[in-house]
């Protein structure tokens, strides 16, 4: 057992007052490498007080000065990205190449935050009425709580805090207690880049810490990412407290393969999107819908490719790492039995994998299920592991009906060479992010990220213009400076003449 990870409040590590701790594992070795503090509501309050105290000065700091901090942060993060990738692999388990990709996608949002001078430009209507100008300005919302999941310990915090901070807010970040170190590392780097203490604080914890943030009167807005039941809880509680909330939830993403598709391209895509990061991605493809006429061919091409995947320690050049915990690995593995009992064909059973790593690691190999009934929990539930289900369909209309009957609406993809079919697919699916021959359609930072239905509670997506709007509120100003030639007293309403 190693160190204890502290909170990071007011520009320095802080141990808080709670004596509750939670273990942090190296999932590839199955050992506890450190413990993390679990904040009490009083600890959360201390962090919110630090953020509140920093707010007035930071929100009045010029855009140019805030930009300078973000530019320096970008330089430091770019130079030291390997250090962060090593932390991600050590605590999450994802392979180093995937950790590097996560950081690259996070850096895109830092780049977006660097366009703050443009995002923050208001609107101006000159002479809206005679001698009257109307303009809209935006101001930061205040103290923002950011609560993030285990599966992207750097990218998801980076979806939010660069924009929130660059827009003049102060932040309390509550990362997943399963892989918490990346958040401290990022907050320390922001301070090294020149961010004043108290602007970006990190508290670690579980439900106690989250609920304290949701109900704290000085928290103005909440950005949450996690599973659907918790997203719904966060949305319900925090909106009940009058806060602005965006709560991104779970997913079950379908990939439709039409008979005219390039089946090799589709099989590669299914492998990448189904098993990358061990399937622990909210945009992972977990269901391949194959039109019956090509289903056998597609299943055999996916199965053949699975044989070439190297499963093992993310530090030693493998393709796929372990799952986050032993308990999660067992839960995911149980779905293989569930699917078999419900009538699916288990084409590849990942429980027999031989991994290139410590036998105590939380291993589960890529798993392929065919003919999965829509009534099976293996189809219905978000499994969040390397289990790819194939559902066979008669054609396009049945596929659309299945996608639209899902309670989730995060991502979906179509593989086809028919532009008309792709266009109809894009128009008819009730899903927030759509890929056309692209299996994981995570939008670039200047478009916004977010699903529909049970994949997002609240009206605001993450990053892009929506992200900026979420972290600011508008003031509309109507002003009249009387000209020396004004007509004297007039008690009437302006008549817009
Ligand atoms: P989770 O819901 O268990 O945890 C998310 C956060 O909520 C963590 O910070 C955790 O400490 C906190 N939390 C957990 N239980 C809580 C409770 N009872 N009350 C209050 N707070 C609680 O999610 P996870 O397992 O860390 O992450 C995986 C989930 O996140 C998957 O469902 C995945 O689809 C989803 N996810 C969604 C997106 C998206 O953009 N829609 C992105 C990444 C992950």
PDB file of C-alpha atoms in Angstrom, residues 3-9 12-24 34-48 87 91 146-149 153 157 171-188 200-213:
ATOM      1  CA  UNK A   3       0.323   7.004  -0.239  1.00  0.00           C
ATOM      2  CA  UNK A   4      -2.912   8.732   0.578  1.00  0.00           C
ATOM      3  CA  UNK A   5      -4.128  11.148  -2.102  1.00  0.00           C
ATOM      4  CA  UNK A   6      -5.316  14.446  -0.618  1.00  0.00           C
ATOM      5  CA  UNK A   7      -7.853  16.909  -1.914  1.00  0.00           C
ATOM      6  CA  UNK A   8      -6.440  19.960  -3.708  1.00  0.00           C
ATOM      7  CA  UNK A   9      -7.990  23.132  -2.340  1.00  0.00           C
ATOM      8  CA  UNK A  12      -2.431  23.197  -2.315  1.00  0.00           C
ATOM      9  CA  UNK A  13      -2.974  19.614  -1.148  1.00  0.00           C
ATOM     10  CA  UNK A  14      -5.368  19.439   1.771  1.00  0.00           C
ATOM     11  CA  UNK A  15      -6.246  16.415   3.895  1.00  0.00           C
ATOM     12  CA  UNK A  16      -9.665  17.633   5.063  1.00  0.00           C
ATOM     13  CA  UNK A  17     -11.370  16.421   8.207  1.00  0.00           C
ATOM     14  CA  UNK A  18     -12.891  13.095   7.168  1.00  0.00           C
ATOM     15  CA  UNK A  19     -11.033   9.896   8.001  1.00  0.00           C
ATOM     16  CA  UNK A  20     -12.813   7.849   5.337  1.00  0.00           C
ATOM     17  CA  UNK A  21     -10.533   6.427   2.629  1.00  0.00           C
ATOM     18  CA  UNK A  22     -11.078   4.404  -0.547  1.00  0.00           C
ATOM     19  CA  UNK A  23      -8.559   2.100  -2.279  1.00  0.00           C
ATOM     20  CA  UNK A  24      -7.113   2.966  -5.689  1.00  0.00           C
ATOM     21  CA  UNK A  34      -2.770   4.182  -2.890  1.00  0.00           C
ATOM     22  CA  UNK A  35      -5.814   5.340  -1.010  1.00  0.00           C
ATOM     23  CA  UNK A  36      -7.872   8.430  -1.695  1.00  0.00           C
ATOM     24  CA  UNK A  37      -9.644  10.583   0.848  1.00  0.00           C
ATOM     25  CA  UNK A  38     -13.442  10.650   0.819  1.00  0.00           C
ATOM     26  CA  UNK A  39     -14.629  14.145   1.682  1.00  0.00           C
ATOM     27  CA  UNK A  40     -17.279  14.865   4.286  1.00  0.00           C
ATOM     28  CA  UNK A  41     -19.931  17.519   3.579  1.00  0.00           C
ATOM     29  CA  UNK A  42     -17.851  19.890   5.747  1.00  0.00           C
ATOM     30  CA  UNK A  43     -14.797  19.258   3.533  1.00  0.00           C
ATOM     31  CA  UNK A  44     -16.886  20.010   0.449  1.00  0.00           C
ATOM     32  CA  UNK A  45     -18.021  23.211   2.083  1.00  0.00           C
ATOM     33  CA  UNK A  46     -14.398  24.263   2.634  1.00  0.00           C
ATOM     34  CA  UNK A  47     -13.665  23.713  -1.063  1.00  0.00           C
ATOM     35  CA  UNK A  48     -16.772  25.658  -2.119  1.00  0.00           C
ATOM     36  CA  UNK A  87      -1.047   8.007 -14.478  1.00  0.00           C
ATOM     37  CA  UNK A  91      -5.082   3.736 -12.355  1.00  0.00           C
ATOM     38  CA  UNK A 146     -17.851  19.208 -12.056  1.00  0.00           C
ATOM     39  CA  UNK A 147     -18.447  15.526 -11.223  1.00  0.00           C
ATOM     40  CA  UNK A 148     -16.794  12.939 -13.450  1.00  0.00           C
ATOM     41  CA  UNK A 149     -16.734   9.154 -14.079  1.00  0.00           C
ATOM     42  CA  UNK A 153     -10.084  10.431 -15.806  1.00  0.00           C
ATOM     43  CA  UNK A 157     -12.581  16.844 -16.553  1.00  0.00           C
ATOM     44  CA  UNK A 171     -14.618  25.267  -9.973  1.00  0.00           C
ATOM     45  CA  UNK A 172     -14.863  22.381  -7.531  1.00  0.00           C
ATOM     46  CA  UNK A 173     -14.002  19.185  -9.422  1.00  0.00           C
ATOM     47  CA  UNK A 174     -15.069  15.829  -7.907  1.00  0.00           C
ATOM     48  CA  UNK A 175     -13.491  13.060  -9.997  1.00  0.00           C
ATOM     49  CA  UNK A 176     -14.189   9.339  -9.732  1.00  0.00           C
ATOM     50  CA  UNK A 177     -12.715   7.865  -6.567  1.00  0.00           C
ATOM     51  CA  UNK A 178     -11.543   4.881  -8.653  1.00  0.00           C
ATOM     52  CA  UNK A 179      -8.847   6.802 -10.577  1.00  0.00           C
ATOM     53  CA  UNK A 180      -8.530  10.196  -8.867  1.00  0.00           C
ATOM     54  CA  UNK A 181      -4.870  11.177  -9.376  1.00  0.00           C
ATOM     55  CA  UNK A 182      -5.210  12.707 -12.847  1.00  0.00           C
ATOM     56  CA  UNK A 183      -7.438  15.483 -11.487  1.00  0.00           C
ATOM     57  CA  UNK A 184      -4.885  16.576  -8.880  1.00  0.00           C
ATOM     58  CA  UNK A 185      -2.184  16.498 -11.546  1.00  0.00           C
ATOM     59  CA  UNK A 186      -4.255  18.712 -13.867  1.00  0.00           C
ATOM     60  CA  UNK A 187      -5.174  21.171 -11.099  1.00  0.00           C
ATOM     61  CA  UNK A 188      -1.531  21.487 -10.035  1.00  0.00           C
ATOM     62  CA  UNK A 200      -9.802  25.212  -9.584  1.00  0.00           C
ATOM     63  CA  UNK A 201     -10.217  22.946  -6.552  1.00  0.00           C
ATOM     64  CA  UNK A 202     -10.420  19.150  -6.398  1.00  0.00           C
ATOM     65  CA  UNK A 203     -12.345  17.251  -3.738  1.00  0.00           C
ATOM     66  CA  UNK A 204     -12.357  13.490  -3.690  1.00  0.00           C
ATOM     67  CA  UNK A 205     -15.252  11.449  -2.471  1.00  0.00           C
ATOM     68  CA  UNK A 206     -18.331   9.393  -3.062  1.00  0.00           C
ATOM     69  CA  UNK A 207     -22.073  10.002  -2.691  1.00  0.00           C
ATOM     70  CA  UNK A 208     -21.558  12.140   0.437  1.00  0.00           C
ATOM     71  CA  UNK A 209     -19.343  14.579  -1.444  1.00  0.00           C
ATOM     72  CA  UNK A 210     -21.569  14.628  -4.531  1.00  0.00           C
ATOM     73  CA  UNK A 211     -24.743  15.259  -2.561  1.00  0.00           C
ATOM     74  CA  UNK A 212     -23.041  18.029  -0.585  1.00  0.00           C
ATOM     75  CA  UNK A 213     -22.126  19.751  -3.866  1.00  0.00           C
TER      76      UNK A 213
END
